[in-house]
């Protein structure tokens, strides 16, 4: 597998949960989520893909939306975590830490076992 | 850069996005396009001086409209599903028609098509052998048999007649039955 294909595959599996996790503290609008992802480096290549992702998460009931006015600007659609979205984040968190520990363990100690 | 040129670049991008998403439901298509249009407007508002380069950079960061459309389809509806339904094409329909009407041609088309499995192709070719032309050829030999059986006792004549009648009936239904079977295999794809 080419190495950039590998990065794409890895991103695909986690990006949805990263976005959900970003909505945990407070509702955010799409552009805000994108800025946060951008500030955290390599998580997203095509920023526009966050919008269909949010739309899909809404139809799956993981997030809810509401329009909010912005002073001196156009209204923004804010995304808020639903109850099932909160559950999904918690589940992913547990799963991720286990998964990450296993992979770390193999890469750090694998050769010595 | 003139304002019209900027608007043109943005419009072109949004139009490409719309074209890439024609297979999606109007609701989600409109929602995504609306959000991306707002995103572009907001990001442009934040640019201190807008040039071709900064605007292109903004659109480039958003990404290829095809990638955005692919994400909108999600893992459940990959684009290939459109292609799989299209595998059932003119070739397959023609193969089924000619299999009954013009057997050798129909059989060749059956084997040319990549849609059926080898087992289905074998069944389609051999059951019945030769389609209707083959069936009619076989049935044309029946009068020799009936003529021969008339020479024997009456019960032989009756039995042979009944057996040949049954064979003819099955032989006449078989090609149509096989076409129906092959067609349902197509729909199962």
PDB file of C-alpha atoms in Angstrom:
ATOM      1  CA  UNK A   1       0.000   0.000   0.000  1.00  0.00           C
ATOM      2  CA  UNK A   2       1.407   3.440  -0.900  1.00  0.00           C
ATOM      3  CA  UNK A   3       2.163   5.474   2.214  1.00  0.00           C
ATOM      4  CA  UNK A   4      -0.269   8.336   1.430  1.00  0.00           C
ATOM      5  CA  UNK A   5      -2.988   5.747   0.856  1.00  0.00           C
ATOM      6  CA  UNK A   6      -2.186   4.429   4.312  1.00  0.00           C
ATOM      7  CA  UNK A   7      -2.568   7.869   5.881  1.00  0.00           C
ATOM      8  CA  UNK A   8      -5.918   8.291   4.104  1.00  0.00           C
ATOM      9  CA  UNK A   9      -7.149   4.955   5.437  1.00  0.00           C
ATOM     10  CA  UNK A  10      -6.083   5.817   8.989  1.00  0.00           C
ATOM     11  CA  UNK A  11      -7.723   9.250   8.814  1.00  0.00           C
ATOM     12  CA  UNK A  12     -10.963   7.796   7.479  1.00  0.00           C
ATOM     13  CA  UNK A  13     -11.444   5.640  10.529  1.00  0.00           C
ATOM     14  CA  UNK A  14     -10.940   8.354  13.118  1.00  0.00           C
ATOM     15  CA  UNK A  15     -12.009  11.689  11.632  1.00  0.00           C
ATOM     16  CA  UNK A  16     -15.693  11.183  12.392  1.00  0.00           C
ATOM     17  CA  UNK A  17     -14.950  10.630  16.092  1.00  0.00           C
ATOM     18  CA  UNK A  18     -12.488  13.520  16.239  1.00  0.00           C
ATOM     19  CA  UNK A  19     -15.209  15.831  14.943  1.00  0.00           C
ATOM     20  CA  UNK A  20     -17.720  14.414  17.434  1.00  0.00           C
ATOM     21  CA  UNK A  21     -15.197  14.868  20.257  1.00  0.00           C
ATOM     22  CA  UNK A  22     -14.711  18.520  19.270  1.00  0.00           C
ATOM     23  CA  UNK A  23     -18.430  19.104  19.754  1.00  0.00           C
ATOM     24  CA  UNK A  24     -18.356  17.616  23.238  1.00  0.00           C
ATOM     25  CA  UNK A  25     -17.747  20.828  25.152  1.00  0.00           C
ATOM     26  CA  UNK A  26     -19.962  23.122  23.118  1.00  0.00           C
ATOM     27  CA  UNK A  27     -21.848  23.407  19.835  1.00  0.00           C
ATOM     28  CA  UNK A  28     -19.671  24.595  16.975  1.00  0.00           C
ATOM     29  CA  UNK A  29     -20.195  25.582  13.336  1.00  0.00           C
ATOM     30  CA  UNK A  30     -18.519  23.817  10.425  1.00  0.00           C
ATOM     31  CA  UNK A  31     -15.868  26.463   9.794  1.00  0.00           C
ATOM     32  CA  UNK A  32     -14.869  26.337  13.456  1.00  0.00           C
ATOM     33  CA  UNK A  33     -14.454  22.557  13.360  1.00  0.00           C
ATOM     34  CA  UNK A  34     -12.311  22.929  10.237  1.00  0.00           C
ATOM     35  CA  UNK A  35     -10.113  25.573  11.876  1.00  0.00           C
ATOM     36  CA  UNK A  36      -9.596  23.324  14.902  1.00  0.00           C
ATOM     37  CA  UNK A  37      -8.688  20.371  12.700  1.00  0.00           C
ATOM     38  CA  UNK A  38      -6.325  22.570  10.681  1.00  0.00           C
ATOM     39  CA  UNK A  39      -4.593  23.691  13.879  1.00  0.00           C
ATOM     40  CA  UNK A  40      -4.066  20.061  14.850  1.00  0.00           C
ATOM     41  CA  UNK A  41      -2.144  19.101  11.751  1.00  0.00           C
ATOM     42  CA  UNK A  42      -2.596  16.165   9.464  1.00  0.00           C
ATOM     43  CA  UNK A  43      -6.142  15.098  10.270  1.00  0.00           C
ATOM     44  CA  UNK A  44      -7.928  16.405   7.222  1.00  0.00           C
ATOM     45  CA  UNK A  45      -6.754  16.965   3.650  1.00  0.00           C
ATOM     46  CA  UNK A  46      -9.871  18.176   1.841  1.00  0.00           C
ATOM     47  CA  UNK A  47     -11.498  20.511   4.360  1.00  0.00           C
ATOM     48  CA  UNK A  48     -14.764  20.574   2.409  1.00  0.00           C
ATOM     49  CA  UNK A  49     -15.366  16.898   3.261  1.00  0.00           C
ATOM     50  CA  UNK A  50     -16.209  17.950   6.832  1.00  0.00           C
ATOM     51  CA  UNK A  51     -19.569  19.308   5.647  1.00  0.00           C
ATOM     52  CA  UNK A  52     -20.916  16.064   4.154  1.00  0.00           C
ATOM     53  CA  UNK A  53     -19.510  14.294   7.209  1.00  0.00           C
ATOM     54  CA  UNK A  54     -21.486  16.583   9.547  1.00  0.00           C
ATOM     55  CA  UNK A  55     -24.577  16.199   7.363  1.00  0.00           C
ATOM     56  CA  UNK A  56     -24.292  12.407   7.507  1.00  0.00           C
ATOM     57  CA  UNK A  57     -23.782  12.448  11.273  1.00  0.00           C
ATOM     58  CA  UNK A  58     -26.919  14.531  11.563  1.00  0.00           C
ATOM     59  CA  UNK A  59     -28.985  12.051   9.533  1.00  0.00           C
ATOM     60  CA  UNK A  60     -27.564   9.276  11.717  1.00  0.00           C
ATOM     61  CA  UNK A  61     -28.722  11.176  14.804  1.00  0.00           C
ATOM     62  CA  UNK A  62     -25.237  11.697  16.255  1.00  0.00           C
ATOM     63  CA  UNK A  63     -25.497  15.481  16.088  1.00  0.00           C
ATOM     64  CA  UNK A  64     -28.311  18.018  16.105  1.00  0.00           C
ATOM     65  CA  UNK A  65     -28.230  21.394  14.428  1.00  0.00           C
ATOM     66  CA  UNK A  66     -29.495  24.883  15.122  1.00  0.00           C
ATOM     67  CA  UNK A  67     -29.113  28.215  13.368  1.00  0.00           C
ATOM     68  CA  UNK A  68     -27.497  31.046  15.259  1.00  0.00           C
ATOM     69  CA  UNK A  69     -27.178  34.656  14.224  1.00  0.00           C
ATOM     70  CA  UNK A  70     -23.705  36.146  14.099  1.00  0.00           C
ATOM     71  CA  UNK A  71     -23.160  39.829  14.768  1.00  0.00           C
ATOM     72  CA  UNK A  72     -22.696  41.520  11.420  1.00  0.00           C
ATOM     73  CA  UNK A  73     -22.595  38.283   9.460  1.00  0.00           C
ATOM     74  CA  UNK A  74     -24.724  35.562   7.938  1.00  0.00           C
ATOM     75  CA  UNK A  75     -26.358  33.060  10.327  1.00  0.00           C
ATOM     76  CA  UNK A  76     -24.377  29.893  10.991  1.00  0.00           C
ATOM     77  CA  UNK A  77     -25.508  26.333  11.400  1.00  0.00           C
ATOM     78  CA  UNK A  78     -24.255  25.022  14.736  1.00  0.00           C
ATOM     79  CA  UNK A  79     -23.771  21.323  15.410  1.00  0.00           C
ATOM     80  CA  UNK A  80     -24.442  19.935  18.860  1.00  0.00           C
ATOM     81  CA  UNK A  81     -23.698  16.427  20.144  1.00  0.00           C
ATOM     82  CA  UNK A  82     -26.847  14.330  20.672  1.00  0.00           C
ATOM     83  CA  UNK A  83     -27.127  11.702  23.374  1.00  0.00           C
ATOM     84  CA  UNK A  84     -26.216   8.911  20.966  1.00  0.00           C
ATOM     85  CA  UNK A  85     -23.341  11.091  19.751  1.00  0.00           C
ATOM     86  CA  UNK A  86     -22.056  11.323  23.332  1.00  0.00           C
ATOM     87  CA  UNK A  87     -22.268   7.551  23.638  1.00  0.00           C
ATOM     88  CA  UNK A  88     -20.379   7.103  20.374  1.00  0.00           C
ATOM     89  CA  UNK A  89     -17.582   9.420  21.578  1.00  0.00           C
ATOM     90  CA  UNK A  90     -17.258   7.570  24.890  1.00  0.00           C
ATOM     91  CA  UNK A  91     -17.172   4.198  23.134  1.00  0.00           C
ATOM     92  CA  UNK A  92     -14.574   5.353  20.658  1.00  0.00           C
ATOM     93  CA  UNK A  93     -12.434   6.799  23.450  1.00  0.00           C
ATOM     94  CA  UNK A  94     -12.235   3.459  25.285  1.00  0.00           C
ATOM     95  CA  UNK A  95     -11.690   1.520  22.089  1.00  0.00           C
ATOM     96  CA  UNK A  96      -9.050   3.952  20.862  1.00  0.00           C
ATOM     97  CA  UNK A  97      -6.951   3.862  24.025  1.00  0.00           C
ATOM     98  CA  UNK A  98      -6.951   0.048  24.007  1.00  0.00           C
ATOM     99  CA  UNK A  99      -6.137  -0.047  20.315  1.00  0.00           C
ATOM    100  CA  UNK A 100      -3.408   2.589  20.593  1.00  0.00           C
ATOM    101  CA  UNK A 101      -1.800   0.781  23.545  1.00  0.00           C
ATOM    102  CA  UNK A 102      -1.742  -2.500  21.640  1.00  0.00           C
ATOM    103  CA  UNK A 103      -0.172  -0.929  18.559  1.00  0.00           C
ATOM    104  CA  UNK A 104       2.344   1.042  20.669  1.00  0.00           C
ATOM    105  CA  UNK A 105       3.222  -2.110  22.527  1.00  0.00           C
ATOM    106  CA  UNK A 106       3.968  -3.997  19.330  1.00  0.00           C
ATOM    107  CA  UNK A 107       6.020  -1.192  17.836  1.00  0.00           C
ATOM    108  CA  UNK A 108       8.023  -0.570  21.011  1.00  0.00           C
ATOM    109  CA  UNK A 109       8.510  -4.091  22.309  1.00  0.00           C
ATOM    110  CA  UNK A 110       7.416  -6.357  19.455  1.00  0.00           C
ATOM    111  CA  UNK A 111      10.940  -7.321  18.408  1.00  0.00           C
ATOM    112  CA  UNK A 112      11.932  -8.304  21.926  1.00  0.00           C
ATOM    113  CA  UNK A 113       9.058 -10.687  22.626  1.00  0.00           C
TER     114      UNK A 113
ATOM    115  CA  UNK B   1      -8.578  40.417  -9.339  1.00  0.00           C
ATOM    116  CA  UNK B   2     -12.003  41.795 -10.188  1.00  0.00           C
ATOM    117  CA  UNK B   3     -14.997  40.903  -8.041  1.00  0.00           C
ATOM    118  CA  UNK B   4     -16.679  39.274 -11.045  1.00  0.00           C
ATOM    119  CA  UNK B   5     -13.697  37.031 -11.641  1.00  0.00           C
ATOM    120  CA  UNK B   6     -13.708  35.936  -8.011  1.00  0.00           C
ATOM    121  CA  UNK B   7     -17.438  35.257  -8.148  1.00  0.00           C
ATOM    122  CA  UNK B   8     -16.846  33.264 -11.336  1.00  0.00           C
ATOM    123  CA  UNK B   9     -14.198  31.068  -9.689  1.00  0.00           C
ATOM    124  CA  UNK B  10     -16.479  30.376  -6.739  1.00  0.00           C
ATOM    125  CA  UNK B  11     -19.462  29.667  -8.997  1.00  0.00           C
ATOM    126  CA  UNK B  12     -17.447  27.254 -11.093  1.00  0.00           C
ATOM    127  CA  UNK B  13     -16.369  25.408  -7.977  1.00  0.00           C
ATOM    128  CA  UNK B  14     -19.922  25.157  -6.640  1.00  0.00           C
ATOM    129  CA  UNK B  15     -21.238  24.060 -10.037  1.00  0.00           C
ATOM    130  CA  UNK B  16     -18.645  21.281 -10.197  1.00  0.00           C
ATOM    131  CA  UNK B  17     -19.665  20.227  -6.704  1.00  0.00           C
ATOM    132  CA  UNK B  18     -23.305  20.136  -7.732  1.00  0.00           C
ATOM    133  CA  UNK B  19     -22.504  18.007 -10.783  1.00  0.00           C
ATOM    134  CA  UNK B  20     -20.523  15.556  -8.665  1.00  0.00           C
ATOM    135  CA  UNK B  21     -23.457  15.136  -6.300  1.00  0.00           C
ATOM    136  CA  UNK B  22     -26.301  14.644  -8.808  1.00  0.00           C
ATOM    137  CA  UNK B  23     -26.854  11.082  -7.551  1.00  0.00           C
ATOM    138  CA  UNK B  24     -27.519  12.257  -3.992  1.00  0.00           C
ATOM    139  CA  UNK B  25     -30.878  13.238  -2.532  1.00  0.00           C
ATOM    140  CA  UNK B  26     -31.751  16.899  -3.226  1.00  0.00           C
ATOM    141  CA  UNK B  27     -31.983  17.554   0.534  1.00  0.00           C
ATOM    142  CA  UNK B  28     -28.465  16.521   1.424  1.00  0.00           C
ATOM    143  CA  UNK B  29     -27.068  17.963  -1.817  1.00  0.00           C
ATOM    144  CA  UNK B  30     -28.579  21.387  -1.127  1.00  0.00           C
ATOM    145  CA  UNK B  31     -27.507  21.298   2.504  1.00  0.00           C
ATOM    146  CA  UNK B  32     -23.879  20.549   1.638  1.00  0.00           C
ATOM    147  CA  UNK B  33     -23.708  23.099  -1.167  1.00  0.00           C
ATOM    148  CA  UNK B  34     -25.289  25.721   1.093  1.00  0.00           C
ATOM    149  CA  UNK B  35     -22.796  25.041   3.877  1.00  0.00           C
ATOM    150  CA  UNK B  36     -19.831  25.173   1.516  1.00  0.00           C
ATOM    151  CA  UNK B  37     -21.102  28.387  -0.072  1.00  0.00           C
ATOM    152  CA  UNK B  38     -21.338  29.943   3.407  1.00  0.00           C
ATOM    153  CA  UNK B  39     -17.896  28.619   4.289  1.00  0.00           C
ATOM    154  CA  UNK B  40     -16.367  30.242   1.195  1.00  0.00           C
ATOM    155  CA  UNK B  41     -18.148  33.548   1.862  1.00  0.00           C
ATOM    156  CA  UNK B  42     -16.962  33.601   5.455  1.00  0.00           C
ATOM    157  CA  UNK B  43     -13.362  32.690   4.617  1.00  0.00           C
ATOM    158  CA  UNK B  44     -13.307  35.337   1.873  1.00  0.00           C
ATOM    159  CA  UNK B  45     -14.527  37.886   4.393  1.00  0.00           C
ATOM    160  CA  UNK B  46     -11.506  37.077   6.539  1.00  0.00           C
ATOM    161  CA  UNK B  47      -8.982  37.643   3.738  1.00  0.00           C
ATOM    162  CA  UNK B  48      -7.183  40.959   4.063  1.00  0.00           C
ATOM    163  CA  UNK B  49      -6.454  41.196   0.351  1.00  0.00           C
ATOM    164  CA  UNK B  50      -8.117  38.850  -2.031  1.00  0.00           C
ATOM    165  CA  UNK B  51      -6.096  37.767  -5.024  1.00  0.00           C
ATOM    166  CA  UNK B  52      -6.379  34.923  -7.523  1.00  0.00           C
ATOM    167  CA  UNK B  53      -3.819  33.050  -5.479  1.00  0.00           C
ATOM    168  CA  UNK B  54      -5.533  33.398  -2.095  1.00  0.00           C
ATOM    169  CA  UNK B  55      -8.913  32.457  -3.515  1.00  0.00           C
ATOM    170  CA  UNK B  56      -7.473  29.466  -5.396  1.00  0.00           C
ATOM    171  CA  UNK B  57      -5.737  28.458  -2.204  1.00  0.00           C
ATOM    172  CA  UNK B  58      -9.020  28.622  -0.308  1.00  0.00           C
ATOM    173  CA  UNK B  59     -10.763  26.410  -2.880  1.00  0.00           C
ATOM    174  CA  UNK B  60      -7.819  24.046  -2.968  1.00  0.00           C
ATOM    175  CA  UNK B  61      -7.965  23.592   0.798  1.00  0.00           C
ATOM    176  CA  UNK B  62     -11.665  22.757   0.495  1.00  0.00           C
ATOM    177  CA  UNK B  63     -10.608  19.994  -1.843  1.00  0.00           C
ATOM    178  CA  UNK B  64     -11.697  18.297  -5.045  1.00  0.00           C
ATOM    179  CA  UNK B  65     -15.517  18.376  -5.384  1.00  0.00           C
ATOM    180  CA  UNK B  66     -15.313  14.662  -6.230  1.00  0.00           C
ATOM    181  CA  UNK B  67     -13.812  13.978  -2.782  1.00  0.00           C
ATOM    182  CA  UNK B  68     -16.561  15.968  -1.074  1.00  0.00           C
ATOM    183  CA  UNK B  69     -19.214  14.076  -3.062  1.00  0.00           C
ATOM    184  CA  UNK B  70     -17.548  10.754  -2.161  1.00  0.00           C
ATOM    185  CA  UNK B  71     -17.698  11.659   1.527  1.00  0.00           C
ATOM    186  CA  UNK B  72     -21.365  12.600   1.119  1.00  0.00           C
ATOM    187  CA  UNK B  73     -22.081   9.153  -0.304  1.00  0.00           C
ATOM    188  CA  UNK B  74     -20.368   7.660   2.711  1.00  0.00           C
ATOM    189  CA  UNK B  75     -19.228   4.077   3.088  1.00  0.00           C
ATOM    190  CA  UNK B  76     -22.726   2.696   2.611  1.00  0.00           C
ATOM    191  CA  UNK B  77     -23.221   4.047  -0.869  1.00  0.00           C
ATOM    192  CA  UNK B  78     -19.937   3.982  -2.752  1.00  0.00           C
ATOM    193  CA  UNK B  79     -20.027   5.271  -6.286  1.00  0.00           C
ATOM    194  CA  UNK B  80     -19.379   1.745  -7.618  1.00  0.00           C
ATOM    195  CA  UNK B  81     -22.964   0.806  -6.761  1.00  0.00           C
ATOM    196  CA  UNK B  82     -24.081   2.973  -9.668  1.00  0.00           C
ATOM    197  CA  UNK B  83     -21.735   1.017 -11.927  1.00  0.00           C
ATOM    198  CA  UNK B  84     -22.926  -2.406 -10.699  1.00  0.00           C
ATOM    199  CA  UNK B  85     -26.532  -1.705 -11.567  1.00  0.00           C
ATOM    200  CA  UNK B  86     -25.380  -0.637 -15.007  1.00  0.00           C
ATOM    201  CA  UNK B  87     -23.633  -4.000 -15.591  1.00  0.00           C
ATOM    202  CA  UNK B  88     -27.020  -5.233 -16.734  1.00  0.00           C
ATOM    203  CA  UNK B  89     -26.940  -3.632 -20.188  1.00  0.00           C
ATOM    204  CA  UNK B  90     -27.942  -3.985 -23.827  1.00  0.00           C
ATOM    205  CA  UNK B  91     -25.592  -6.954 -24.288  1.00  0.00           C
ATOM    206  CA  UNK B  92     -27.389  -8.997 -21.637  1.00  0.00           C
ATOM    207  CA  UNK B  93     -30.888  -8.168 -22.909  1.00  0.00           C
ATOM    208  CA  UNK B  94     -29.827  -8.974 -26.494  1.00  0.00           C
ATOM    209  CA  UNK B  95     -28.249 -12.246 -25.349  1.00  0.00           C
ATOM    210  CA  UNK B  96     -31.506 -13.331 -23.703  1.00  0.00           C
ATOM    211  CA  UNK B  97     -33.660 -12.469 -26.737  1.00  0.00           C
ATOM    212  CA  UNK B  98     -31.331 -14.129 -29.230  1.00  0.00           C
ATOM    213  CA  UNK B  99     -30.923 -17.188 -27.039  1.00  0.00           C
ATOM    214  CA  UNK B 100     -34.533 -18.132 -27.907  1.00  0.00           C
ATOM    215  CA  UNK B 101     -34.760 -16.613 -31.389  1.00  0.00           C
ATOM    216  CA  UNK B 102     -31.307 -17.145 -32.899  1.00  0.00           C
ATOM    217  CA  UNK B 103     -29.568 -19.644 -30.679  1.00  0.00           C
ATOM    218  CA  UNK B 104     -25.928 -19.643 -31.849  1.00  0.00           C
ATOM    219  CA  UNK B 105     -25.724 -15.830 -31.725  1.00  0.00           C
ATOM    220  CA  UNK B 106     -27.500 -15.672 -28.356  1.00  0.00           C
ATOM    221  CA  UNK B 107     -25.191 -18.318 -26.893  1.00  0.00           C
ATOM    222  CA  UNK B 108     -22.097 -16.429 -28.055  1.00  0.00           C
ATOM    223  CA  UNK B 109     -23.385 -13.198 -26.474  1.00  0.00           C
ATOM    224  CA  UNK B 110     -24.156 -15.143 -23.282  1.00  0.00           C
ATOM    225  CA  UNK B 111     -20.502 -16.192 -23.079  1.00  0.00           C
ATOM    226  CA  UNK B 112     -19.233 -12.718 -24.047  1.00  0.00           C
ATOM    227  CA  UNK B 113     -21.137 -11.078 -21.170  1.00  0.00           C
ATOM    228  CA  UNK B 114     -19.224 -10.864 -17.905  1.00  0.00           C
ATOM    229  CA  UNK B 115     -22.377 -10.726 -15.826  1.00  0.00           C
ATOM    230  CA  UNK B 116     -23.293 -14.407 -15.551  1.00  0.00           C
ATOM    231  CA  UNK B 117     -21.200 -17.077 -13.854  1.00  0.00           C
ATOM    232  CA  UNK B 118     -19.736 -19.958 -15.864  1.00  0.00           C
ATOM    233  CA  UNK B 119     -22.289 -22.326 -14.329  1.00  0.00           C
ATOM    234  CA  UNK B 120     -25.182 -20.114 -15.408  1.00  0.00           C
ATOM    235  CA  UNK B 121     -23.664 -19.808 -18.906  1.00  0.00           C
ATOM    236  CA  UNK B 122     -23.370 -23.604 -19.208  1.00  0.00           C
ATOM    237  CA  UNK B 123     -26.983 -24.074 -18.099  1.00  0.00           C
ATOM    238  CA  UNK B 124     -28.137 -21.352 -20.468  1.00  0.00           C
ATOM    239  CA  UNK B 125     -26.285 -22.927 -23.385  1.00  0.00           C
ATOM    240  CA  UNK B 126     -27.304 -26.571 -22.825  1.00  0.00           C
ATOM    241  CA  UNK B 127     -30.810 -26.317 -21.397  1.00  0.00           C
ATOM    242  CA  UNK B 128     -32.342 -26.727 -23.880  1.00  0.00           C
ATOM    243  CA  UNK B 129     -29.668 -27.354 -26.514  1.00  0.00           C
ATOM    244  CA  UNK B 130     -30.158 -24.894 -29.356  1.00  0.00           C
ATOM    245  CA  UNK B 131     -32.979 -22.744 -27.988  1.00  0.00           C
ATOM    246  CA  UNK B 132     -36.195 -22.855 -30.034  1.00  0.00           C
ATOM    247  CA  UNK B 133     -34.394 -23.782 -33.280  1.00  0.00           C
ATOM    248  CA  UNK B 134     -32.919 -26.773 -31.444  1.00  0.00           C
ATOM    249  CA  UNK B 135     -36.211 -27.734 -29.854  1.00  0.00           C
ATOM    250  CA  UNK B 136     -38.015 -27.570 -33.217  1.00  0.00           C
ATOM    251  CA  UNK B 137     -35.264 -29.670 -34.813  1.00  0.00           C
ATOM    252  CA  UNK B 138     -35.684 -32.354 -32.137  1.00  0.00           C
ATOM    253  CA  UNK B 139     -39.474 -32.251 -32.426  1.00  0.00           C
ATOM    254  CA  UNK B 140     -39.276 -32.657 -36.202  1.00  0.00           C
ATOM    255  CA  UNK B 141     -37.894 -36.169 -35.630  1.00  0.00           C
ATOM    256  CA  UNK B 142     -40.928 -37.189 -33.556  1.00  0.00           C
ATOM    257  CA  UNK B 143     -43.097 -38.164 -36.510  1.00  0.00           C
ATOM    258  CA  UNK B 144     -40.568 -40.907 -37.405  1.00  0.00           C
ATOM    259  CA  UNK B 145     -40.979 -42.313 -33.920  1.00  0.00           C
ATOM    260  CA  UNK B 146     -44.786 -42.129 -33.950  1.00  0.00           C
ATOM    261  CA  UNK B 147     -44.825 -43.701 -37.385  1.00  0.00           C
ATOM    262  CA  UNK B 148     -42.640 -46.568 -36.114  1.00  0.00           C
ATOM    263  CA  UNK B 149     -44.726 -47.071 -32.941  1.00  0.00           C
ATOM    264  CA  UNK B 150     -47.972 -47.347 -34.941  1.00  0.00           C
ATOM    265  CA  UNK B 151     -46.718 -50.651 -36.246  1.00  0.00           C
ATOM    266  CA  UNK B 152     -46.683 -52.132 -32.707  1.00  0.00           C
ATOM    267  CA  UNK B 153     -49.536 -52.846 -30.240  1.00  0.00           C
ATOM    268  CA  UNK B 154     -51.981 -50.068 -29.318  1.00  0.00           C
ATOM    269  CA  UNK B 155     -50.603 -49.492 -25.783  1.00  0.00           C
ATOM    270  CA  UNK B 156     -47.090 -48.844 -27.195  1.00  0.00           C
ATOM    271  CA  UNK B 157     -48.555 -46.323 -29.584  1.00  0.00           C
ATOM    272  CA  UNK B 158     -50.437 -44.537 -26.751  1.00  0.00           C
ATOM    273  CA  UNK B 159     -47.446 -44.555 -24.382  1.00  0.00           C
ATOM    274  CA  UNK B 160     -45.050 -43.244 -27.017  1.00  0.00           C
ATOM    275  CA  UNK B 161     -47.571 -40.556 -27.933  1.00  0.00           C
ATOM    276  CA  UNK B 162     -47.940 -39.467 -24.287  1.00  0.00           C
ATOM    277  CA  UNK B 163     -44.170 -39.439 -23.703  1.00  0.00           C
ATOM    278  CA  UNK B 164     -43.517 -37.395 -26.844  1.00  0.00           C
ATOM    279  CA  UNK B 165     -46.314 -34.989 -25.914  1.00  0.00           C
ATOM    280  CA  UNK B 166     -44.741 -34.444 -22.473  1.00  0.00           C
ATOM    281  CA  UNK B 167     -41.273 -33.964 -23.977  1.00  0.00           C
ATOM    282  CA  UNK B 168     -42.656 -31.438 -26.475  1.00  0.00           C
ATOM    283  CA  UNK B 169     -44.405 -29.530 -23.719  1.00  0.00           C
ATOM    284  CA  UNK B 170     -41.283 -29.381 -21.563  1.00  0.00           C
ATOM    285  CA  UNK B 171     -39.140 -28.519 -24.590  1.00  0.00           C
ATOM    286  CA  UNK B 172     -41.421 -25.630 -25.498  1.00  0.00           C
ATOM    287  CA  UNK B 173     -41.428 -24.223 -21.961  1.00  0.00           C
ATOM    288  CA  UNK B 174     -37.730 -24.836 -21.238  1.00  0.00           C
ATOM    289  CA  UNK B 175     -36.222 -22.009 -23.344  1.00  0.00           C
ATOM    290  CA  UNK B 176     -38.592 -19.437 -21.835  1.00  0.00           C
ATOM    291  CA  UNK B 177     -37.944 -20.864 -18.354  1.00  0.00           C
ATOM    292  CA  UNK B 178     -34.190 -20.592 -18.878  1.00  0.00           C
ATOM    293  CA  UNK B 179     -34.508 -16.966 -20.042  1.00  0.00           C
ATOM    294  CA  UNK B 180     -36.535 -16.157 -16.932  1.00  0.00           C
ATOM    295  CA  UNK B 181     -33.910 -17.882 -14.770  1.00  0.00           C
ATOM    296  CA  UNK B 182     -30.998 -16.012 -16.413  1.00  0.00           C
ATOM    297  CA  UNK B 183     -32.915 -12.723 -16.125  1.00  0.00           C
ATOM    298  CA  UNK B 184     -33.486 -13.253 -12.392  1.00  0.00           C
ATOM    299  CA  UNK B 185     -29.750 -13.983 -11.989  1.00  0.00           C
ATOM    300  CA  UNK B 186     -29.151 -10.590 -13.627  1.00  0.00           C
ATOM    301  CA  UNK B 187     -31.427  -8.843 -11.167  1.00  0.00           C
ATOM    302  CA  UNK B 188     -29.742 -10.594  -8.263  1.00  0.00           C
ATOM    303  CA  UNK B 189     -26.443  -8.909  -9.184  1.00  0.00           C
TER     304      UNK B 189
END
